[in-house]
Coordinates of C-alpha atoms in Angstrom, one line a residue:
M1 CA -27.4 81.7 59.0
K2 CA -28.5 84.5 56.7
R3 CA -25.2 86.2 57.1
N4 CA -23.2 83.1 56.1
F5 CA -25.4 82.5 53.0
Y6 CA -24.9 86.1 51.9
S7 CA -21.1 85.9 52.3
Y8 CA -21.0 82.7 50.1
T9 CA -23.2 84.3 47.5
V10 CA -21.0 87.4 47.2
F11 CA -17.9 85.2 47.0
L12 CA -19.3 83.1 44.2
F13 CA -20.4 86.0 42.1
S14 CA -17.0 87.6 42.6
L15 CA -15.4 84.5 41.1
L16 CA -17.8 84.5 38.1
F17 CA -17.1 88.2 37.5
L18 CA -13.4 87.7 37.5
A19 CA -13.7 84.6 35.2
G20 CA -15.9 86.6 32.8
C21 CA -13.4 89.3 32.5
E22 CA -10.6 87.0 31.2
T23 CA -9.4 87.9 27.6
P24 CA -9.9 84.9 25.2
E25 CA -6.9 83.6 23.2
P26 CA -7.0 85.0 19.6
F27 CA -7.7 82.4 16.8
E28 CA -5.0 82.3 14.2
N29 CA -6.2 81.4 10.6
N30 CA -4.5 78.4 9.0
D31 CA -2.8 78.7 5.6
N32 CA -3.3 75.0 4.8
N33 CA -5.2 74.5 1.6
Q34 CA -4.4 70.9 0.7
L35 CA -7.0 68.2 0.1
S36 CA -6.5 65.4 2.6
D37 CA -8.9 63.0 0.8
I38 CA -11.3 63.1 -2.2
W39 CA -13.6 60.4 -3.5
L40 CA -16.4 59.7 -5.9
T41 CA -19.7 58.0 -5.3
I42 CA -22.7 57.0 -7.4
P43 CA -26.1 58.0 -6.0
G44 CA -28.1 55.1 -4.7
Q45 CA -25.1 52.7 -4.7
K46 CA -23.8 52.5 -1.2
D47 CA -20.8 50.3 -2.1
A48 CA -19.7 52.5 -5.0
R49 CA -16.8 54.5 -3.7
F50 CA -13.9 55.3 -6.0
N51 CA -10.6 56.9 -5.1
G52 CA -8.7 59.2 -7.5
T53 CA -5.1 59.1 -8.7
Y54 CA -3.0 62.3 -8.4
S55 CA -0.8 63.5 -11.3
A56 CA 2.9 63.9 -10.8
N57 CA 2.5 67.6 -9.9
G58 CA -0.4 66.9 -7.7
E59 CA -2.7 69.3 -9.5
T60 CA -4.9 66.8 -11.5
I61 CA -7.0 64.0 -9.9
T62 CA -8.2 61.3 -12.2
F63 CA -11.1 58.9 -11.4
E64 CA -11.5 55.7 -13.4
I65 CA -15.0 54.2 -13.0
P66 CA -16.6 51.2 -14.8
H67 CA -19.1 51.5 -17.5
F68 CA -21.5 49.5 -15.4
F69 CA -22.2 49.3 -11.7
P70 CA -22.5 46.7 -10.2
A71 CA -19.9 45.4 -12.6
E72 CA -21.9 42.5 -14.0
S73 CA -25.2 44.4 -14.1
D74 CA -26.7 46.4 -17.0
N75 CA -26.8 49.6 -15.0
Q76 CA -24.7 52.1 -17.0
V77 CA -22.9 54.7 -14.9
D78 CA -24.1 58.3 -15.8
L79 CA -21.3 60.8 -15.7
K80 CA -23.9 63.6 -15.3
N81 CA -25.1 62.2 -12.0
L82 CA -22.0 61.6 -9.7
V83 CA -21.2 62.9 -6.3
L84 CA -17.8 64.2 -5.2
R85 CA -16.8 64.3 -1.6
A86 CA -13.6 65.6 0.0
N87 CA -11.9 66.3 3.3
I88 CA -10.3 69.8 3.7
P89 CA -8.7 71.8 6.6
V90 CA -11.0 72.9 9.3
D91 CA -11.0 76.7 8.4
A92 CA -10.7 76.2 4.6
R93 CA -13.5 76.7 2.0
I94 CA -14.1 74.7 -1.1
S95 CA -15.6 75.9 -4.4
P96 CA -17.8 74.7 -5.9
A97 CA -19.6 73.0 -3.0
L98 CA -19.4 69.2 -3.1
G99 CA -21.7 66.5 -1.8
N100 CA -24.5 66.8 -4.3
P101 CA -25.0 65.2 -7.8
M102 CA -23.1 67.0 -10.5
D103 CA -22.1 66.7 -14.1
L104 CA -18.6 65.3 -14.5
T105 CA -18.6 64.7 -18.3
E106 CA -16.0 67.4 -18.5
P107 CA -13.0 68.1 -16.2
I108 CA -13.9 70.6 -13.4
K109 CA -11.7 72.9 -11.3
I110 CA -11.9 72.8 -7.5
D111 CA -10.5 75.7 -5.5
I112 CA -9.5 75.3 -1.8
A113 CA -9.1 78.6 0.0
S114 CA -7.2 78.4 3.3
G115 CA -8.2 80.4 6.4
T116 CA -5.7 83.1 5.4
G117 CA -7.2 83.4 1.9
A118 CA -4.5 81.4 0.0
V119 CA -6.1 79.4 -2.9
K120 CA -4.9 76.1 -4.3
S121 CA -6.6 74.8 -7.4
Y122 CA -7.2 71.1 -8.5
W123 CA -8.6 69.7 -11.7
V124 CA -10.8 66.7 -11.4
E125 CA -11.5 64.4 -14.4
V126 CA -13.6 61.2 -14.6
K127 CA -13.0 58.5 -17.1
K128 CA -15.1 55.4 -17.9
V129 CA -13.0 52.3 -18.3
A130 CA -13.9 48.9 -19.6
D131 CA -13.2 45.8 -17.5
L132 CA -10.4 44.1 -19.4
S133 CA -9.3 41.9 -16.5
V134 CA -9.1 38.1 -16.5
K135 CA -10.9 37.0 -13.4
T136 CA -10.3 33.2 -13.7
V137 CA -8.4 31.1 -16.1
S138 CA -7.6 27.4 -16.4
I139 CA -6.8 24.7 -18.9
E140 CA -8.0 21.1 -19.0
V141 CA -5.5 18.5 -20.1
D142 CA -6.4 14.8 -20.2
G143 CA -9.4 15.4 -18.0
Q144 CA -7.3 17.3 -15.4
E145 CA -8.0 21.0 -14.6
I146 CA -4.9 23.2 -14.1
N147 CA -5.7 26.6 -12.7
G148 CA -3.7 29.6 -13.9
F149 CA -2.8 33.0 -12.5
E150 CA -1.8 36.4 -13.9
R151 CA 1.7 37.8 -13.6
N152 CA 2.5 41.1 -15.4
G153 CA 0.2 40.4 -18.3
E154 CA 1.1 36.7 -18.5
L155 CA -1.4 34.0 -17.7
I156 CA 0.7 31.3 -16.2
F157 CA -0.1 27.6 -15.8
Y158 CA 2.2 25.4 -13.8
V159 CA 2.5 22.2 -15.8
V160 CA 4.6 19.3 -14.7
P161 CA 7.2 18.4 -17.5
G162 CA 6.0 15.5 -19.6
V163 CA 2.3 16.5 -19.6
D164 CA 1.1 17.0 -23.2
V165 CA -0.4 20.6 -23.5
S166 CA -0.6 20.6 -27.3
N167 CA -4.4 20.2 -27.3
A168 CA -5.4 21.9 -24.1
T169 CA -8.9 23.2 -23.5
L170 CA -9.1 26.8 -22.3
N171 CA -11.5 28.1 -19.7
I172 CA -11.4 31.9 -19.2
G173 CA -13.5 34.1 -17.0
I174 CA -14.0 37.8 -18.0
S175 CA -16.6 40.5 -17.6
R176 CA -19.9 39.7 -19.3
H177 CA -19.5 43.0 -21.1
S178 CA -16.2 42.1 -22.6
T179 CA -15.2 39.5 -25.2
S180 CA -12.1 37.2 -25.6
S181 CA -10.3 36.4 -28.8
L182 CA -10.2 32.8 -27.4
P183 CA -13.5 32.0 -25.7
S184 CA -13.9 29.3 -23.1
G185 CA -13.8 25.9 -24.8
S186 CA -11.1 26.9 -27.3
K187 CA -8.4 24.3 -28.1
I188 CA -4.9 25.8 -27.7
D189 CA -1.4 24.5 -28.2
L190 CA 0.6 25.6 -25.2
T191 CA 3.9 24.1 -26.3
N192 CA 4.6 27.8 -27.1
P193 CA 3.1 31.0 -25.7
V194 CA -0.3 31.9 -27.0
P195 CA -1.7 35.5 -27.1
V196 CA -5.3 36.2 -26.0
T197 CA -6.9 39.6 -26.4
I198 CA -9.8 40.9 -24.3
T199 CA -12.0 43.6 -25.9
G200 CA -14.1 45.9 -23.7
V201 CA -17.5 47.4 -24.2
D202 CA -15.9 50.6 -25.4
G203 CA -13.6 48.9 -27.9
T204 CA -10.4 49.1 -25.8
T205 CA -8.3 46.0 -25.7
K206 CA -5.7 44.3 -23.6
T207 CA -3.6 41.3 -24.8
Y208 CA -2.3 38.7 -22.4
T209 CA 0.0 35.8 -23.0
L210 CA -1.0 32.2 -22.1
M211 CA 2.1 30.2 -21.0
A212 CA 2.7 26.7 -19.6
V213 CA 5.8 26.7 -17.4
P214 CA 7.4 24.1 -15.1
P215 CA 6.8 24.9 -11.4
Q216 CA 9.5 25.1 -8.8
K217 CA 10.6 21.9 -7.1
L218 CA 10.1 21.2 -3.5
N219 CA 13.0 20.1 -1.3
Y220 CA 10.7 17.7 0.6
G221 CA 7.6 15.6 0.0
I222 CA 4.7 15.4 -2.4
G223 CA 3.7 18.5 -4.4
I224 CA 1.4 18.7 -7.5
T225 CA -0.7 15.6 -8.1
R226 CA -2.9 14.7 -11.1
K227 CA -5.3 12.0 -11.9
L228 CA -4.3 9.8 -14.8
F229 CA -7.4 7.8 -15.3
I230 CA -10.3 6.0 -13.6
K231 CA -11.6 2.8 -15.2
I232 CA -14.5 0.6 -14.2
G233 CA -14.1 -3.1 -14.7
S234 CA -16.2 -3.2 -17.9
E235 CA -13.8 -0.8 -19.6
I236 CA -10.8 -3.1 -19.2
G237 CA -12.2 -6.5 -20.2
G238 CA -14.7 -6.9 -17.3
F239 CA -14.4 -7.8 -13.7
G240 CA -15.7 -11.0 -12.2
A241 CA -17.4 -11.5 -8.8
H242 CA -14.7 -11.0 -6.1
T243 CA -12.0 -12.1 -8.6
E244 CA -9.7 -9.1 -9.2
T245 CA -7.5 -9.0 -6.1
S246 CA -3.9 -8.0 -7.0
M247 CA -1.9 -5.5 -9.0
S248 CA 1.7 -4.7 -9.9
V249 CA 3.6 -2.1 -12.0
S250 CA 6.3 -2.9 -14.5
G251 CA 7.8 -0.4 -17.0
D252 CA 4.9 1.2 -18.8
H253 CA 2.5 -1.5 -17.7
L254 CA 0.0 -2.0 -14.9
I255 CA -0.9 -5.6 -14.3
I256 CA -4.2 -6.7 -12.8
G257 CA -4.4 -10.3 -11.4
T258 CA -7.5 -12.5 -10.9
N259 CA -7.8 -15.3 -8.3
T260 CA -9.5 -17.6 -10.8
T261 CA -8.1 -21.0 -11.9
P262 CA -6.1 -20.5 -13.9
S263 CA -5.4 -16.9 -12.9
R264 CA -5.2 -14.2 -15.4
Y265 CA -2.7 -11.4 -15.2
R266 CA -4.1 -8.6 -17.4
I267 CA -1.7 -6.0 -18.8
L268 CA -2.8 -2.3 -19.1
N269 CA -1.1 0.9 -20.2
R270 CA -0.3 2.4 -16.8
F271 CA -0.7 6.0 -18.1
T272 CA -4.0 5.6 -19.8
G273 CA -5.6 2.4 -18.4
A274 CA -6.0 1.0 -21.9
L275 CA -6.0 -2.8 -22.1
V276 CA -2.8 -4.2 -23.8
G277 CA -3.0 -8.0 -23.4
D278 CA -2.3 -10.8 -21.0
M279 CA 0.9 -12.1 -19.3
T280 CA 2.1 -15.6 -19.7
M281 CA 1.0 -17.8 -16.8
P282 CA 3.1 -20.7 -15.4
S283 CA 0.5 -23.4 -15.6
A284 CA -3.2 -24.0 -16.1
S285 CA -3.6 -24.9 -12.4
F286 CA -1.9 -21.7 -11.0
R287 CA -4.4 -19.8 -8.8
S288 CA -3.0 -16.5 -7.5
F289 CA -4.6 -14.1 -5.1
S290 CA -1.6 -11.8 -4.9
M291 CA 1.0 -10.5 -7.3
V292 CA 3.4 -7.5 -6.7
S293 CA 6.5 -5.8 -8.3
D294 CA 9.8 -4.8 -6.8
E295 CA 11.4 -1.3 -7.1
E296 CA 12.8 -2.2 -10.6
G297 CA 9.5 -3.6 -12.0
H298 CA 10.3 -7.3 -11.6
I299 CA 7.1 -9.2 -10.9
I300 CA 6.4 -12.0 -8.4
G301 CA 3.1 -13.9 -8.1
S302 CA 2.2 -16.4 -5.4
S303 CA -0.2 -19.3 -5.4
Y304 CA -3.1 -19.5 -3.0
T305 CA -2.0 -22.4 -0.7
P306 CA -3.9 -24.1 2.2
K307 CA -2.0 -25.9 4.9
N308 CA 0.2 -28.9 4.0
S309 CA 0.3 -27.9 0.3
N310 CA 3.2 -26.4 -1.7
F311 CA 3.4 -22.6 -1.7
L312 CA 4.7 -21.3 -5.0
I313 CA 6.2 -18.0 -6.0
Y314 CA 7.0 -17.3 -9.6
K315 CA 9.1 -14.4 -11.0
W316 CA 8.7 -12.5 -14.3
D317 CA 11.4 -10.0 -15.4
N318 CA 8.6 -7.8 -16.8
A319 CA 5.1 -7.9 -18.1
M320 CA 6.2 -9.3 -21.4
D321 CA 8.3 -12.1 -20.0
Q322 CA 7.2 -15.4 -21.7
T323 CA 9.1 -17.7 -19.4
P324 CA 8.3 -17.1 -15.7
E325 CA 10.8 -18.6 -13.2
L326 CA 9.8 -20.7 -10.2
L327 CA 11.5 -18.8 -7.5
I328 CA 10.2 -20.4 -4.3
T329 CA 8.6 -23.8 -3.4
Y330 CA 7.7 -24.1 0.3
K331 CA 5.4 -26.6 2.0
N332 CA 2.9 -24.6 4.1
E333 CA 3.4 -26.0 7.6
S334 CA 1.2 -23.5 9.4
N335 CA 0.3 -24.3 13.0
A336 CA -2.9 -22.2 12.7
A337 CA -5.9 -23.8 14.4
T338 CA -8.1 -22.4 11.7
D339 CA -7.2 -21.7 8.1
G340 CA -3.5 -20.8 8.0
A341 CA -3.5 -20.4 4.2
L342 CA -0.7 -18.6 2.4
G343 CA -1.0 -16.4 -0.6
R344 CA -3.7 -13.9 0.1
R345 CA -1.1 -11.2 0.5
L346 CA 2.5 -10.9 -0.8
S347 CA 4.9 -8.0 -0.5
V348 CA 8.5 -7.2 -1.6
Y349 CA 11.0 -4.5 -1.2
G350 CA 14.3 -4.0 -3.1
N351 CA 15.5 -5.4 -6.4
L352 CA 15.0 -9.1 -6.9
N353 CA 18.0 -9.2 -9.2
T354 CA 20.3 -7.8 -6.4
N355 CA 19.0 -7.6 -2.8
A356 CA 15.4 -7.8 -1.7
V357 CA 13.0 -9.1 1.0
I358 CA 9.8 -10.9 0.3
M359 CA 7.0 -11.3 2.9
A360 CA 3.8 -13.3 3.0
T361 CA 1.2 -13.5 5.7
E362 CA -0.9 -16.4 7.0
S363 CA -4.7 -16.2 7.1
R364 CA -6.3 -16.0 10.5
N365 CA -2.9 -16.5 12.2
P366 CA -0.5 -13.6 13.2
V367 CA 2.5 -15.1 11.4
I368 CA 4.7 -13.5 8.8
L369 CA 7.0 -15.5 6.5
K370 CA 10.1 -13.8 5.2
W371 CA 12.5 -14.7 2.4
V372 CA 15.7 -12.9 1.7
V373 CA 17.4 -12.3 -1.7
T374 CA 21.1 -11.4 -1.6
G375 CA 23.2 -10.8 -4.7
G376 CA 20.3 -11.9 -6.9
Q377 CA 20.1 -15.3 -5.2
L378 CA 17.5 -16.6 -2.8
V379 CA 19.2 -17.3 0.5
S380 CA 16.9 -20.2 1.4
Q381 CA 13.7 -21.8 0.2
T382 CA 12.6 -22.0 3.9
P383 CA 11.4 -18.7 5.2
E384 CA 12.0 -17.2 8.6
K385 CA 8.8 -17.1 10.5
I386 CA 7.9 -14.0 12.6
T387 CA 5.1 -14.3 15.0
Y388 CA 3.6 -10.8 15.7
G389 CA 3.8 -10.2 19.5
D390 CA 1.2 -7.5 19.9
P391 CA -1.9 -8.5 18.0
I392 CA -5.2 -6.6 18.7
G393 CA -8.4 -8.5 18.3
A394 CA -9.1 -11.4 16.0
W395 CA -6.7 -12.0 13.1
P396 CA -8.5 -11.7 9.8
F397 CA -8.3 -13.7 6.5
V398 CA -6.4 -10.8 4.9
S399 CA -3.4 -9.1 6.4
D400 CA -0.3 -7.4 4.8
A401 CA 3.3 -7.2 5.9
Q402 CA 5.4 -4.7 3.9
P403 CA 9.2 -4.6 4.4
I404 CA 10.7 -1.1 4.4
S405 CA 14.3 -2.0 3.3
A406 CA 16.2 -4.8 1.6
S407 CA 18.1 -5.6 4.9
P408 CA 17.6 -9.2 6.1
N409 CA 16.4 -7.8 9.5
T410 CA 14.3 -5.0 8.1
D411 CA 11.4 -3.5 10.0
F412 CA 8.1 -3.7 8.3
F413 CA 4.6 -2.2 8.3
L414 CA 1.8 -4.6 9.3
N415 CA -1.7 -3.8 8.2
Y416 CA -4.7 -5.8 9.3
A417 CA -8.2 -4.9 10.4
S418 CA -7.3 -3.6 13.9
E419 CA -4.2 -1.5 13.2
I420 CA -1.5 -0.2 10.9
A421 CA 1.7 -0.8 12.9
L422 CA 5.4 -0.4 12.4
V423 CA 7.0 -3.7 13.6
S424 CA 10.5 -4.5 14.6
G425 CA 12.1 -7.1 12.2
T426 CA 14.2 -8.6 15.0
T427 CA 11.7 -8.8 17.9
G428 CA 8.4 -9.0 16.0
R429 CA 6.9 -6.4 18.4
R430 CA 5.1 -3.1 17.7
I431 CA 7.3 0.0 17.4
S432 CA 4.5 2.4 16.8
A433 CA 1.0 2.4 15.2
I434 CA -1.3 4.9 13.5
P435 CA -4.5 5.5 15.5
N436 CA -7.1 3.1 14.1
T437 CA -9.9 5.7 13.7
P438 CA -12.3 5.7 10.7
A439 CA -11.8 9.5 10.2
L440 CA -8.1 8.9 9.7
V441 CA -7.7 5.4 8.1
G442 CA -11.3 4.6 7.0
V443 CA -13.6 1.8 8.2
F444 CA -11.1 -0.7 6.7
H445 CA -7.6 -0.2 5.3
M446 CA -6.2 -3.1 3.3
P447 CA -3.6 -3.4 1.8
I448 CA -0.4 -1.3 2.2
D449 CA 2.6 -0.2 0.2
Y450 CA 5.7 1.6 1.3
F451 CA 7.8 4.0 -0.8
E452 CA 10.4 6.7 -0.4
F453 CA 10.1 9.9 -2.4
N454 CA 11.7 13.4 -2.4
N455 CA 13.5 13.0 1.0
A456 CA 10.4 11.6 2.7
K457 CA 9.0 8.1 3.6
Y458 CA 5.4 7.2 3.0
I459 CA 2.9 4.4 3.3
G460 CA -0.1 4.2 1.0
I461 CA -3.2 2.3 1.9
A462 CA -6.5 1.5 0.3
E463 CA -8.9 3.5 2.6
Y464 CA -12.4 2.1 2.5
L465 CA -15.2 4.7 3.0
T466 CA -18.2 2.4 3.6
S467 CA -18.9 -0.6 5.9
T468 CA -19.9 -2.7 2.8
L469 CA -16.3 -2.1 1.4
D470 CA -17.7 -1.0 -1.9
Q471 CA -16.0 2.5 -2.0
A472 CA -12.3 3.1 -1.5
R473 CA -9.6 5.7 -2.3
I474 CA -5.8 6.0 -2.1
A475 CA -4.6 7.5 1.2
V476 CA -0.9 8.4 1.7
F477 CA 0.7 9.1 5.1
D478 CA 4.1 10.7 5.8
V479 CA 6.0 8.2 8.1
T480 CA 9.4 9.8 7.8
D481 CA 9.6 10.4 11.6
P482 CA 8.6 7.2 13.5
A483 CA 7.8 9.4 16.5
N484 CA 4.9 10.9 14.6
I485 CA 3.3 7.6 13.7
N486 CA 1.7 7.1 17.1
G487 CA 0.2 10.6 16.9
A488 CA -0.7 10.4 13.3
S489 CA -3.2 13.1 12.3
A490 CA -4.6 14.8 9.3
A491 CA -1.3 16.6 9.1
T492 CA 0.5 13.3 8.3
K493 CA -2.2 12.2 5.9
V494 CA -0.7 14.1 2.9
F495 CA -2.8 12.8 0.0
T496 CA -6.2 11.3 -0.8
S497 CA -7.5 10.4 -4.2
D498 CA -10.9 10.4 -5.7
Q499 CA -12.9 7.3 -4.8
V500 CA -13.5 4.2 -6.8
S501 CA -16.9 2.6 -6.4
G502 CA -18.2 -0.9 -7.0
T503 CA -20.2 -3.6 -5.2
A504 CA -19.8 -5.1 -1.8
N505 CA -16.8 -7.3 -1.1
P506 CA -16.7 -8.9 2.4
N507 CA -13.0 -9.3 2.7
G508 CA -11.8 -6.0 1.3
T509 CA -9.4 -7.5 -1.2
A510 CA -8.3 -4.3 -2.9
D511 CA -4.7 -3.6 -3.8
I512 CA -2.4 -0.6 -4.0
E513 CA 0.9 -0.1 -5.8
V514 CA 3.3 2.8 -5.9
M515 CA 6.2 3.2 -8.3
V516 CA 8.9 5.9 -8.1
S517 CA 10.6 7.2 -11.2
P518 CA 14.3 6.6 -11.6
D519 CA 15.1 10.3 -11.3
G520 CA 13.0 10.5 -8.1
E521 CA 10.9 13.4 -9.4
K522 CA 7.6 11.6 -9.9
A523 CA 5.8 8.6 -8.4
W524 CA 2.7 6.8 -9.6
A525 CA 0.0 5.4 -7.3
Y526 CA -2.6 3.0 -8.3
L527 CA -5.6 1.5 -6.6
L528 CA -7.5 -1.6 -7.6
L529 CA -11.0 -2.1 -6.0
T530 CA -12.3 -5.6 -6.2
N531 CA -15.8 -5.6 -7.9
G532 CA -15.1 -2.0 -8.9
G533 CA -12.3 -0.7 -11.0
I534 CA -8.9 1.0 -10.9
I535 CA -7.7 4.6 -10.5
G536 CA -4.2 6.0 -11.2
Y537 CA -2.4 9.2 -10.0
E538 CA 0.8 10.9 -10.7
L539 CA 2.6 12.4 -7.7
T540 CA 5.4 15.0 -8.2
N541 CA 7.9 17.0 -6.3
Y542 CA 6.7 20.3 -7.9
D543 CA 5.5 23.1 -5.7
P544 CA 1.7 23.7 -6.3
N545 CA 1.9 27.3 -4.9

């Protein structure tokens, strides 16, 4: 055993001797003397790192640092107490040594010597610069805030044509150490470009140009929206208890209807909500729960009619028409076991002077009455009755059937407490329905309006947000593709307004009305909340991005 151990030990030491006698490879010095990185820091400020800018010939490196750091503090940066750091080749040497506080009030020269001794020199200079940037900018027009953005020294606001910007209020956010020639709160006329100059702490200045420009148009759907107004009942002549239940749009007017006897059709300016006057009513006994307008602004209003009484629909050419025409007289022959009244909801699609479809719903009975207008003439005083074939749950007092074309057999949207369904005009059966979930359509969702805008099809509803039905908002859904209605989601809910608040109303007798401009570039949506007030919005085809 000793002999074997001795042999192994001699062998191992022989290997170590041979390895130790190998000649190491010679190390060749590198001639690289280029800076790979250089940066500047402020002692005690871990987030203060500044990179330099090289001159065209690469021999001068300029650092621009703020007068204060952090930017909105009062801590002035001391040029005599800054730290330079750099990355250099592995075998190079730098002079002077970096990494410690140094005085950079004047330019300094830095020499990089390569491993071969070749030297390259750089000049480093540090400049304090004032913060002349505009961090935020917006204007307020008619109570609507429009955010702006900077583009090559221009402060751009995308403003939809037709919006008056002659007396806009400017809000501008800049460094607290700088001043603006137009401080926040200034009134400006943006019908033409307006200059604004920012002056820094060191007296340097930068001038921007404020500009209102029209945005790009979308090829599909709703783009920029803006709130026109919100009015509580007391601001427009007062609301009664559960009395304001219908609304229509005609020309420049918004009309609010009451279900009193006689009814009052109140005329407002539809752009401002200001009270204008009253429409002419057909008689002192005319009590109307519902009044709507067609696509051209012609108005129809219906009487509230129990069973076995005459249901009346009058037509006005516009809000100023002094001689309403009795368009329909029909004896309500409902077969409903309970109620069966007509007139709580009325809808129309088309142009009553050419082709249109009118629909009314019975109360507490799933029956829709349909009248057809062809060539400006009512086809028959007697309506076609459509019994809905797929009702869910009990039929409420208030339901709404909204035709989606002027075709005599048009499909229609049916809105009642248990669902919002697209219904076949020929079979009376459900085609598809939006999921009846509170997160999507509210705790209640009455009534409905249908409109087509910018190559898309939409329904708008009054979406109630509380079980007491005292808070509601406009909600708009894209229903262009019927296949998406069954799977409606937040993606198809393309717009919601601010809410209108009031007091509880047990039947949810709000109203919604949407009008599209003749050129198809804008639409206006209005919501009336019984016991509350009204809100108006402008929808456009302009890109918000």
